[in-house]
PDB file of N, CA and C in Angstrom:
ATOM      1  N   MET A   1     106.034 190.105  83.478  1.00 50.00           N
ATOM      2  CA  MET A   1     104.269 190.754  84.143  1.00 50.00           C
ATOM      3  C   MET A   1     104.445 190.480  85.251  1.00 50.00           C
ATOM      4  N   THR A   2     103.555 191.563  86.409  1.00 68.00           N
ATOM      5  CA  THR A   2     103.308 190.881  87.125  1.00 68.00           C
ATOM      6  C   THR A   2     101.792 189.814  87.289  1.00 68.00           C
ATOM      7  N   MET A   3     101.756 189.021  87.802  1.00 81.00           N
ATOM      8  CA  MET A   3     100.524 188.426  88.353  1.00 81.00           C
ATOM      9  C   MET A   3      99.491 188.876  88.608  1.00 81.00           C
ATOM     10  N   ILE A   4      98.273 188.264  88.925  1.00 80.00           N
ATOM     11  CA  ILE A   4      97.145 189.357  89.374  1.00 80.00           C
ATOM     12  C   ILE A   4      96.854 188.462  90.136  1.00 80.00           C
ATOM     13  N   LYS A   5      96.716 189.078  91.203  1.00 88.00           N
ATOM     14  CA  LYS A   5      96.029 188.207  92.496  1.00 88.00           C
ATOM     15  C   LYS A   5      94.776 187.653  92.416  1.00 88.00           C
ATOM     16  N   ARG A   6      94.680 185.744  93.465  1.00 89.00           N
ATOM     17  CA  ARG A   6      93.386 185.865  92.860  1.00 89.00           C
ATOM     18  C   ARG A   6      92.090 186.361  93.329  1.00 89.00           C
ATOM     19  N   SER A   7      92.138 187.441  94.206  1.00 91.00           N
ATOM     20  CA  SER A   7      91.164 188.525  94.613  1.00 91.00           C
ATOM     21  C   SER A   7      89.925 188.964  93.668  1.00 91.00           C
ATOM     22  N   THR A   8      91.740 189.587  92.478  1.00 92.00           N
ATOM     23  CA  THR A   8      91.286 190.543  91.899  1.00 92.00           C
ATOM     24  C   THR A   8      90.414 189.552  90.523  1.00 92.00           C
ATOM     25  N   LEU A   9      90.893 188.571  90.247  1.00 92.00           N
ATOM     26  CA  LEU A   9      90.604 187.548  89.399  1.00 92.00           C
ATOM     27  C   LEU A   9      88.844 186.874  89.541  1.00 92.00           C
ATOM     28  N   ILE A  10      88.657 186.666  91.135  1.00 94.00           N
ATOM     29  CA  ILE A  10      87.576 186.557  91.123  1.00 94.00           C
ATOM     30  C   ILE A  10      86.393 187.803  91.558  1.00 94.00           C
ATOM     31  N   LEU A  11      87.039 188.463  92.213  1.00 95.00           N
ATOM     32  CA  LEU A  11      86.414 189.843  91.533  1.00 95.00           C
ATOM     33  C   LEU A  11      85.831 190.472  90.046  1.00 95.00           C
ATOM     34  N   LEU A  12      86.937 190.542  89.425  1.00 94.00           N
ATOM     35  CA  LEU A  12      86.337 190.193  87.550  1.00 94.00           C
ATOM     36  C   LEU A  12      85.516 189.658  86.631  1.00 94.00           C
ATOM     37  N   LEU A  13      85.775 187.953  87.349  1.00 96.00           N
ATOM     38  CA  LEU A  13      84.833 186.930  86.799  1.00 96.00           C
ATOM     39  C   LEU A  13      83.376 187.876  87.212  1.00 96.00           C
ATOM     40  N   ILE A  14      83.121 187.888  88.498  1.00 97.00           N
ATOM     41  CA  ILE A  14      81.891 188.187  89.230  1.00 97.00           C
ATOM     42  C   ILE A  14      81.716 188.908  88.268  1.00 97.00           C
ATOM     43  N   LEU A  15      82.398 190.049  87.707  1.00 96.00           N
ATOM     44  CA  LEU A  15      82.230 191.513  87.097  1.00 96.00           C
ATOM     45  C   LEU A  15      81.087 190.898  85.736  1.00 96.00           C
ATOM     46  N   ALA A  16      82.436 190.176  85.187  1.00 95.00           N
ATOM     47  CA  ALA A  16      82.501 189.460  83.755  1.00 95.00           C
ATOM     48  C   ALA A  16      80.646 188.911  83.676  1.00 95.00           C
ATOM     49  N   CYS A  17      80.807 187.485  84.424  1.00 97.00           N
ATOM     50  CA  CYS A  17      78.916 187.311  84.838  1.00 97.00           C
ATOM     51  C   CYS A  17      77.933 188.416  84.616  1.00 97.00           C
ATOM     52  N   LEU A  18      78.217 189.067  85.592  1.00 97.00           N
ATOM     53  CA  LEU A  18      77.414 190.190  86.098  1.00 97.00           C
ATOM     54  C   LEU A  18      76.941 191.437  85.066  1.00 97.00           C
ATOM     55  N   GLY A  19      78.032 191.335  84.248  1.00 93.00           N
ATOM     56  CA  GLY A  19      77.656 192.372  82.696  1.00 93.00           C
ATOM     57  C   GLY A  19      77.076 191.472  81.561  1.00 93.00           C
ATOM     58  N   PHE A  20      77.507 189.923  81.783  1.00 95.00           N
ATOM     59  CA  PHE A  20      76.571 188.830  80.602  1.00 95.00           C
ATOM     60  C   PHE A  20      75.605 188.882  81.198  1.00 95.00           C
ATOM     61  N   LEU A  21      74.860 188.692  82.439  1.00 95.00           N
ATOM     62  CA  LEU A  21      72.989 188.874  82.652  1.00 95.00           C
ATOM     63  C   LEU A  21      72.619 190.149  82.687  1.00 95.00           C
ATOM     64  N   ALA A  22      73.417 191.218  82.797  1.00 93.00           N
ATOM     65  CA  ALA A  22      72.529 192.603  82.346  1.00 93.00           C
ATOM     66  C   ALA A  22      72.420 192.396  80.790  1.00 93.00           C
ATOM     67  N   THR A  23      73.488 192.387  79.905  1.00 91.00           N
ATOM     68  CA  THR A  23      73.576 192.088  78.758  1.00 91.00           C
ATOM     69  C   THR A  23      72.290 191.109  78.021  1.00 91.00           C
ATOM     70  N   SER A  24      72.200 190.264  78.345  1.00 90.00           N
ATOM     71  CA  SER A  24      71.015 188.815  78.394  1.00 90.00           C
ATOM     72  C   SER A  24      69.623 189.532  78.854  1.00 90.00           C
ATOM     73  N   TYR A  25      69.606 189.978  80.077  1.00 90.00           N
ATOM     74  CA  TYR A  25      68.168 190.626  80.740  1.00 90.00           C
ATOM     75  C   TYR A  25      68.116 192.174  79.324  1.00 90.00           C
ATOM     76  N   TYR A  26      68.185 192.495  78.723  1.00 88.00           N
ATOM     77  CA  TYR A  26      68.576 193.802  78.022  1.00 88.00           C
ATOM     78  C   TYR A  26      68.023 193.331  77.278  1.00 88.00           C
ATOM     79  N   LEU A  27      69.203 192.329  76.295  1.00 86.00           N
ATOM     80  CA  LEU A  27      68.448 191.916  75.103  1.00 86.00           C
ATOM     81  C   LEU A  27      67.361 191.385  75.325  1.00 86.00           C
ATOM     82  N   PHE A  28      66.721 190.288  76.162  1.00 87.00           N
ATOM     83  CA  PHE A  28      65.884 189.449  75.932  1.00 87.00           C
ATOM     84  C   PHE A  28      65.302 189.512  77.609  1.00 87.00           C
ATOM     85  N   PRO A  29      64.233 190.941  77.579  1.00 84.00           N
ATOM     86  CA  PRO A  29      63.785 191.018  78.989  1.00 84.00           C
ATOM     87  C   PRO A  29      62.169 190.262  79.282  1.00 84.00           C
ATOM     88  N   THR A  30      62.137 189.225  78.314  1.00 82.00           N
ATOM     89  CA  THR A  30      60.699 188.218  78.573  1.00 82.00           C
ATOM     90  C   THR A  30      61.094 187.020  77.953  1.00 82.00           C
ATOM     91  N   ALA A  31      60.352 186.002  78.304  1.00 74.00           N
ATOM     92  CA  ALA A  31      60.864 184.891  78.377  1.00 74.00           C
ATOM     93  C   ALA A  31      61.042 184.403  76.599  1.00 74.00           C
ATOM     94  N   SER A  32      59.856 185.032  75.925  1.00 80.00           N
ATOM     95  CA  SER A  32      60.011 184.763  74.838  1.00 80.00           C
ATOM     96  C   SER A  32      60.924 185.557  73.590  1.00 80.00           C
ATOM     97  N   VAL A  33      61.796 185.124  72.452  1.00 77.00           N
ATOM     98  CA  VAL A  33      62.511 185.677  71.784  1.00 77.00           C
ATOM     99  C   VAL A  33      61.898 186.777  71.088  1.00 77.00           C
ATOM    100  N   PRO A  34      62.461 188.268  71.395  1.00 78.00           N
ATOM    101  CA  PRO A  34      61.668 189.214  70.231  1.00 78.00           C
ATOM    102  C   PRO A  34      61.795 189.284  69.115  1.00 78.00           C
ATOM    103  N   ASN A  35      61.474 189.882  67.915  1.00 85.00           N
ATOM    104  CA  ASN A  35      61.164 190.330  66.791  1.00 85.00           C
ATOM    105  C   ASN A  35      62.707 190.874  66.247  1.00 85.00           C
ATOM    106  N   SER A  36      62.923 190.356  65.263  1.00 86.00           N
ATOM    107  CA  SER A  36      64.475 190.758  64.345  1.00 86.00           C
ATOM    108  C   SER A  36      64.642 192.157  64.455  1.00 86.00           C
ATOM    109  N   TYR A  37      63.513 192.686  64.196  1.00 88.00           N
ATOM    110  CA  TYR A  37      63.373 194.037  64.552  1.00 88.00           C
ATOM    111  C   TYR A  37      64.226 195.068  65.426  1.00 88.00           C
ATOM    112  N   ILE A  38      63.147 194.453  66.915  1.00 87.00           N
ATOM    113  CA  ILE A  38      63.581 194.650  68.105  1.00 87.00           C
ATOM    114  C   ILE A  38      64.885 193.951  68.827  1.00 87.00           C
ATOM    115  N   LEU A  39      65.348 193.112  68.011  1.00 87.00           N
ATOM    116  CA  LEU A  39      66.285 192.493  68.445  1.00 87.00           C
ATOM    117  C   LEU A  39      67.827 193.204  67.909  1.00 87.00           C
ATOM    118  N   ASN A  40      67.084 193.730  66.890  1.00 90.00           N
ATOM    119  CA  ASN A  40      68.485 194.696  65.558  1.00 90.00           C
ATOM    120  C   ASN A  40      68.325 195.875  66.830  1.00 90.00           C
ATOM    121  N   LEU A  41      67.083 196.899  66.723  1.00 90.00           N
ATOM    122  CA  LEU A  41      67.869 197.951  67.667  1.00 90.00           C
ATOM    123  C   LEU A  41      68.247 197.779  68.970  1.00 90.00           C
ATOM    124  N   ARG A  42      67.951 197.015  69.821  1.00 90.00           N
ATOM    125  CA  ARG A  42      68.701 196.684  70.677  1.00 90.00           C
ATOM    126  C   ARG A  42      70.381 196.524  70.855  1.00 90.00           C
ATOM    127  N   VAL A  43      70.506 195.492  69.734  1.00 92.00           N
ATOM    128  CA  VAL A  43      72.041 194.982  69.657  1.00 92.00           C
ATOM    129  C   VAL A  43      72.527 196.392  69.116  1.00 92.00           C
ATOM    130  N   LYS A  44      72.271 197.381  68.283  1.00 92.00           N
ATOM    131  CA  LYS A  44      72.726 198.890  67.516  1.00 92.00           C
ATOM    132  C   LYS A  44      72.922 199.213  69.286  1.00 92.00           C
ATOM    133  N   LYS A  45      71.986 199.510  69.866  1.00 92.00           N
ATOM    134  CA  LYS A  45      71.831 200.700  71.317  1.00 92.00           C
ATOM    135  C   LYS A  45      72.979 199.685  71.981  1.00 92.00           C
ATOM    136  N   LEU A  46      73.186 198.410  72.076  1.00 92.00           N
ATOM    137  CA  LEU A  46      74.749 198.133  72.919  1.00 92.00           C
ATOM    138  C   LEU A  46      75.522 198.396  72.500  1.00 92.00           C
ATOM    139  N   LEU A  47      75.541 198.010  71.094  1.00 92.00           N
ATOM    140  CA  LEU A  47      77.197 198.044  70.855  1.00 92.00           C
ATOM    141  C   LEU A  47      77.676 199.407  71.018  1.00 92.00           C
ATOM    142  N   VAL A  48      76.721 200.772  70.461  1.00 90.00           N
ATOM    143  CA  VAL A  48      77.155 201.958  70.868  1.00 90.00           C
ATOM    144  C   VAL A  48      76.939 202.301  72.382  1.00 90.00           C
ATOM    145  N   TYR A  49      76.598 202.010  73.028  1.00 90.00           N
ATOM    146  CA  TYR A  49      76.625 202.077  74.724  1.00 90.00           C
ATOM    147  C   TYR A  49      78.654 201.656  74.453  1.00 90.00           C
ATOM    148  N   LEU A  50      78.927 200.174  74.494  1.00 90.00           N
ATOM    149  CA  LEU A  50      79.803 199.691  74.689  1.00 90.00           C
ATOM    150  C   LEU A  50      81.371 201.002  73.836  1.00 90.00           C
ATOM    151  N   LEU A  51      80.712 200.927  72.554  1.00 91.00           N
ATOM    152  CA  LEU A  51      81.916 202.159  72.189  1.00 91.00           C
ATOM    153  C   LEU A  51      82.267 203.343  72.824  1.00 91.00           C
ATOM    154  N   VAL A  52      80.676 203.568  73.276  1.00 86.00           N
ATOM    155  CA  VAL A  52      80.947 205.214  74.447  1.00 86.00           C
ATOM    156  C   VAL A  52      82.051 205.025  75.486  1.00 86.00           C
ATOM    157  N   ALA A  53      81.785 202.926  76.447  1.00 87.00           N
ATOM    158  CA  ALA A  53      82.366 203.161  77.769  1.00 87.00           C
ATOM    159  C   ALA A  53      83.488 203.450  77.100  1.00 87.00           C
ATOM    160  N   LEU A  54      84.253 202.604  76.083  1.00 89.00           N
ATOM    161  CA  LEU A  54      85.766 202.377  75.859  1.00 89.00           C
ATOM    162  C   LEU A  54      86.202 203.564  75.756  1.00 89.00           C
ATOM    163  N   ILE A  55      85.880 204.559  74.569  1.00 86.00           N
ATOM    164  CA  ILE A  55      86.261 205.831  74.658  1.00 86.00           C
ATOM    165  C   ILE A  55      86.856 206.577  75.454  1.00 86.00           C
ATOM    166  N   SER A  56      85.429 206.385  76.352  1.00 82.00           N
ATOM    167  CA  SER A  56      85.924 207.051  77.333  1.00 82.00           C
ATOM    168  C   SER A  56      86.684 206.743  78.549  1.00 82.00           C
ATOM    169  N   SER A  57      86.912 205.480  78.150  1.00 84.00           N
ATOM    170  CA  SER A  57      87.885 204.985  79.300  1.00 84.00           C
ATOM    171  C   SER A  57      89.168 205.295  78.004  1.00 84.00           C
ATOM    172  N   PHE A  58      89.011 204.992  77.436  1.00 86.00           N
ATOM    173  CA  PHE A  58      91.172 206.125  76.332  1.00 86.00           C
ATOM    174  C   PHE A  58      91.108 207.244  76.821  1.00 86.00           C
ATOM    175  N   THR A  59      90.331 208.032  76.784  1.00 80.00           N
ATOM    176  CA  THR A  59      90.532 209.419  77.147  1.00 80.00           C
ATOM    177  C   THR A  59      90.550 209.606  78.498  1.00 80.00           C
ATOM    178  N   THR A  60      90.336 209.208  79.127  1.00 80.00           N
ATOM    179  CA  THR A  60      90.721 208.965  80.688  1.00 80.00           C
ATOM    180  C   THR A  60      91.944 208.672  81.404  1.00 80.00           C
ATOM    181  N   VAL A  61      92.392 206.998  80.721  1.00 83.00           N
ATOM    182  CA  VAL A  61      93.615 206.800  80.388  1.00 83.00           C
ATOM    183  C   VAL A  61      94.858 207.606  79.659  1.00 83.00           C
ATOM    184  N   SER A  62      94.608 208.154  78.512  1.00 82.00           N
ATOM    185  CA  SER A  62      95.238 208.906  78.070  1.00 82.00           C
ATOM    186  C   SER A  62      95.588 210.718  79.013  1.00 82.00           C
ATOM    187  N   PHE A  63      94.160 211.255  79.255  1.00 77.00           N
ATOM    188  CA  PHE A  63      94.804 212.199  80.170  1.00 77.00           C
ATOM    189  C   PHE A  63      95.523 211.693  81.247  1.00 77.00           C
ATOM    190  N   GLN A  64      95.000 210.732  82.075  1.00 81.00           N
ATOM    191  CA  GLN A  64      96.108 210.162  83.383  1.00 81.00           C
ATOM    192  C   GLN A  64      97.592 210.387  82.708  1.00 81.00           C
ATOM    193  N   ALA A  65      97.895 209.628  81.964  1.00 83.00           N
ATOM    194  CA  ALA A  65      99.466 209.053  81.338  1.00 83.00           C
ATOM    195  C   ALA A  65      99.870 210.473  81.047  1.00 83.00           C
ATOM    196  N   VAL A  66      99.116 211.688  80.140  1.00 83.00           N
ATOM    197  CA  VAL A  66      99.650 213.170  79.853  1.00 83.00           C
ATOM    198  C   VAL A  66     100.688 213.581  80.543  1.00 83.00           C
ATOM    199  N   THR A  67      99.007 213.803  81.540  1.00 80.00           N
ATOM    200  CA  THR A  67      99.600 214.622  83.154  1.00 80.00           C
ATOM    201  C   THR A  67     100.298 214.345  84.076  1.00 80.00           C
ATOM    202  N   GLY A  68     100.044 213.105  84.341  1.00 82.00           N
ATOM    203  CA  GLY A  68     101.043 212.328  85.278  1.00 82.00           C
ATOM    204  C   GLY A  68     100.257 212.108  86.792  1.00 82.00           C
ATOM    205  N   ASN A  69      98.586 212.361  86.477  1.00 79.00           N
ATOM    206  CA  ASN A  69      97.993 212.733  87.643  1.00 79.00           C
ATOM    207  C   ASN A  69      97.275 211.240  87.801  1.00 79.00           C
ATOM    208  N   ARG A  70      96.692 210.379  88.523  1.00 76.00           N
ATOM    209  CA  ARG A  70      95.677 209.525  88.681  1.00 76.00           C
ATOM    210  C   ARG A  70      94.412 209.904  88.541  1.00 76.00           C
ATOM    211  N   PHE A  71      94.137 211.359  89.572  1.00 77.00           N
ATOM    212  CA  PHE A  71      92.864 211.445  89.524  1.00 77.00           C
ATOM    213  C   PHE A  71      92.392 212.608  88.553  1.00 77.00           C
ATOM    214  N   LEU A  72      92.923 212.676  87.437  1.00 72.00           N
ATOM    215  CA  LEU A  72      92.778 213.624  86.652  1.00 72.00           C
ATOM    216  C   LEU A  72      92.200 212.995  85.469  1.00 72.00           C
ATOM    217  N   THR A  73      90.435 213.619  84.928  1.00 71.00           N
ATOM    218  CA  THR A  73      89.961 212.613  83.968  1.00 71.00           C
ATOM    219  C   THR A  73      89.497 213.870  83.586  1.00 71.00           C
ATOM    220  N   PRO A  74      88.637 213.910  82.178  1.00 68.00           N
ATOM    221  CA  PRO A  74      88.232 214.695  80.951  1.00 68.00           C
ATOM    222  C   PRO A  74      86.850 215.869  81.883  1.00 68.00           C
ATOM    223  N   SER A  75      86.301 214.898  82.865  1.00 72.00           N
ATOM    224  CA  SER A  75      85.272 215.765  83.733  1.00 72.00           C
ATOM    225  C   SER A  75      85.934 217.129  84.147  1.00 72.00           C
ATOM    226  N   VAL A  76      86.974 216.647  85.116  1.00 73.00           N
ATOM    227  CA  VAL A  76      87.341 217.526  86.246  1.00 73.00           C
ATOM    228  C   VAL A  76      87.929 218.071  85.316  1.00 73.00           C
ATOM    229  N   LEU A  77      88.421 218.505  84.228  1.00 71.00           N
ATOM    230  CA  LEU A  77      88.722 219.274  83.260  1.00 71.00           C
ATOM    231  C   LEU A  77      88.086 220.742  82.868  1.00 71.00           C
ATOM    232  N   GLY A  78      86.950 219.930  82.803  1.00 75.00           N
ATOM    233  CA  GLY A  78      85.432 220.415  82.392  1.00 75.00           C
ATOM    234  C   GLY A  78      85.156 220.277  80.753  1.00 75.00           C
ATOM    235  N   LEU A  79      86.138 218.807  80.383  1.00 74.00           N
ATOM    236  CA  LEU A  79      85.491 219.191  78.940  1.00 74.00           C
ATOM    237  C   LEU A  79      84.284 218.045  78.616  1.00 74.00           C
ATOM    238  N   GLU A  80      83.619 217.582  79.278  1.00 76.00           N
ATOM    239  CA  GLU A  80      82.192 217.405  78.986  1.00 76.00           C
ATOM    240  C   GLU A  80      81.533 218.385  78.955  1.00 76.00           C
ATOM    241  N   SER A  81      81.721 219.543  79.546  1.00 81.00           N
ATOM    242  CA  SER A  81      80.914 220.676  79.714  1.00 81.00           C
ATOM    243  C   SER A  81      81.069 221.261  78.471  1.00 81.00           C
ATOM    244  N   PHE A  82      82.634 221.659  77.938  1.00 81.00           N
ATOM    245  CA  PHE A  82      82.622 221.855  76.444  1.00 81.00           C
ATOM    246  C   PHE A  82      82.146 221.370  75.465  1.00 81.00           C
ATOM    247  N   TYR A  83      82.050 220.170  75.650  1.00 79.00           N
ATOM    248  CA  TYR A  83      81.751 219.302  74.648  1.00 79.00           C
ATOM    249  C   TYR A  83      80.339 219.484  74.606  1.00 79.00           C
ATOM    250  N   VAL A  84      79.663 219.379  75.789  1.00 83.00           N
ATOM    251  CA  VAL A  84      78.068 220.180  75.388  1.00 83.00           C
ATOM    252  C   VAL A  84      77.874 221.232  74.930  1.00 83.00           C
ATOM    253  N   LEU A  85      78.568 222.292  75.550  1.00 85.00           N
ATOM    254  CA  LEU A  85      78.528 223.297  74.933  1.00 85.00           C
ATOM    255  C   LEU A  85      78.471 223.585  73.651  1.00 85.00           C
ATOM    256  N   MET A  86      79.665 223.173  72.628  1.00 83.00           N
ATOM    257  CA  MET A  86      79.940 222.855  71.790  1.00 83.00           C
ATOM    258  C   MET A  86      78.929 222.474  70.946  1.00 83.00           C
ATOM    259  N   GLN A  87      77.839 221.343  71.295  1.00 82.00           N
ATOM    260  CA  GLN A  87      76.727 220.504  70.466  1.00 82.00           C
ATOM    261  C   GLN A  87      75.725 221.497  70.702  1.00 82.00           C
ATOM    262  N   SER A  88      75.864 222.791  72.078  1.00 86.00           N
ATOM    263  CA  SER A  88      74.282 223.804  71.662  1.00 86.00           C
ATOM    264  C   SER A  88      74.657 224.295  70.845  1.00 86.00           C
ATOM    265  N   LEU A  89      75.856 224.890  70.691  1.00 86.00           N
ATOM    266  CA  LEU A  89      76.128 225.816  69.515  1.00 86.00           C
ATOM    267  C   LEU A  89      76.000 225.256  68.073  1.00 86.00           C
ATOM    268  N   PHE A  90      76.518 224.072  68.047  1.00 85.00           N
ATOM    269  CA  PHE A  90      76.140 223.715  66.197  1.00 85.00           C
ATOM    270  C   PHE A  90      74.525 223.603  66.376  1.00 85.00           C
ATOM    271  N   LEU A  91      73.765 223.283  67.022  1.00 84.00           N
ATOM    272  CA  LEU A  91      72.496 222.634  67.176  1.00 84.00           C
ATOM    273  C   LEU A  91      71.825 224.571  67.011  1.00 84.00           C
ATOM    274  N   ALA A  92      72.143 225.375  67.796  1.00 83.00           N
ATOM    275  CA  ALA A  92      71.907 226.817  67.419  1.00 83.00           C
ATOM    276  C   ALA A  92      71.878 226.857  65.927  1.00 83.00           C
ATOM    277  N   ILE A  93      73.483 227.198  65.416  1.00 83.00           N
ATOM    278  CA  ILE A  93      73.513 227.694  64.265  1.00 83.00           C
ATOM    279  C   ILE A  93      72.660 226.968  62.944  1.00 83.00           C
ATOM    280  N   PHE A  94      73.001 225.390  63.007  1.00 81.00           N
ATOM    281  CA  PHE A  94      72.702 224.719  62.150  1.00 81.00           C
ATOM    282  C   PHE A  94      70.432 224.709  62.203  1.00 81.00           C
ATOM    283  N   TRP A  95      70.484 225.498  63.746  1.00 75.00           N
ATOM    284  CA  TRP A  95      68.884 225.284  63.295  1.00 75.00           C
ATOM    285  C   TRP A  95      68.589 226.662  62.534  1.00 75.00           C
ATOM    286  N   ARG A  96      69.221 228.071  63.251  1.00 71.00           N
ATOM    287  CA  ARG A  96      69.326 229.050  61.968  1.00 71.00           C
ATOM    288  C   ARG A  96      68.902 228.820  60.842  1.00 71.00           C
ATOM    289  N   TRP A  97      70.076 228.203  60.398  1.00 69.00           N
ATOM    290  CA  TRP A  97      70.565 227.713  58.753  1.00 69.00           C
ATOM    291  C   TRP A  97      69.622 226.955  58.100  1.00 69.00           C
ATOM    292  N   SER A  98      69.109 225.779  58.715  1.00 69.00           N
ATOM    293  CA  SER A  98      68.351 225.359  58.531  1.00 69.00           C
ATOM    294  C   SER A  98      67.113 225.990  57.996  1.00 69.00           C
ATOM    295  N   GLN A  99      66.290 226.968  59.643  1.00 68.00           N
ATOM    296  CA  GLN A  99      65.016 227.642  58.965  1.00 68.00           C
ATOM    297  C   GLN A  99      65.030 228.461  57.699  1.00 68.00           C
ATOM    298  N   GLY A 100      66.799 229.157  57.384  1.00 67.00           N
ATOM    299  CA  GLY A 100      66.464 230.093  56.532  1.00 67.00           C
ATOM    300  C   GLY A 100      66.301 229.084  54.777  1.00 67.00           C
ATOM    301  N   VAL A 101      67.092 227.677  55.054  1.00 60.00           N
ATOM    302  CA  VAL A 101      66.705 227.083  53.588  1.00 60.00           C
ATOM    303  C   VAL A 101      65.788 226.306  53.351  1.00 60.00           C
ATOM    304  N   ALA A 102      65.219 225.877  54.509  1.00 51.00           N
ATOM    305  CA  ALA A 102      64.224 224.399  54.518  1.00 51.00           C
ATOM    306  C   ALA A 102      62.654 225.415  53.736  1.00 51.00           C
ATOM    307  N   PRO A 103      62.024 224.287  53.034  1.00 51.00           N
ATOM    308  CA  PRO A 103      61.137 224.874  52.085  1.00 51.00           C
ATOM    309  C   PRO A 103      60.086 225.214  52.866  1.00 51.00           C
ATOM    310  N   ARG A 104      59.193 225.926  52.735  1.00 51.00           N
ATOM    311  CA  ARG A 104      58.018 226.284  53.319  1.00 51.00           C
ATOM    312  C   ARG A 104      56.716 225.335  52.932  1.00 51.00           C
TER     313      ARG A 104
END
């Protein structure tokens, strides 16, 4: 395994500290501790943000590994637009279906 350069380690440490500070500010924006309901919502949102970031990084790395192109990402291929199209179609179809089934 190769050794990581000292400047890279310092940069990663600075980014980790900034991430910790941003997370702390998001969870506790004021000096007082928020109630458990608000804190629970913020923690759930934060976990979803982290999950989406992790999955996006995995998809990008897998696309780059499969194609052998370091600059290829799902957004370059148009898969994000395809995903939005599929969501829109699902919403339109579901909306029409629910209009016929839903009680009035």
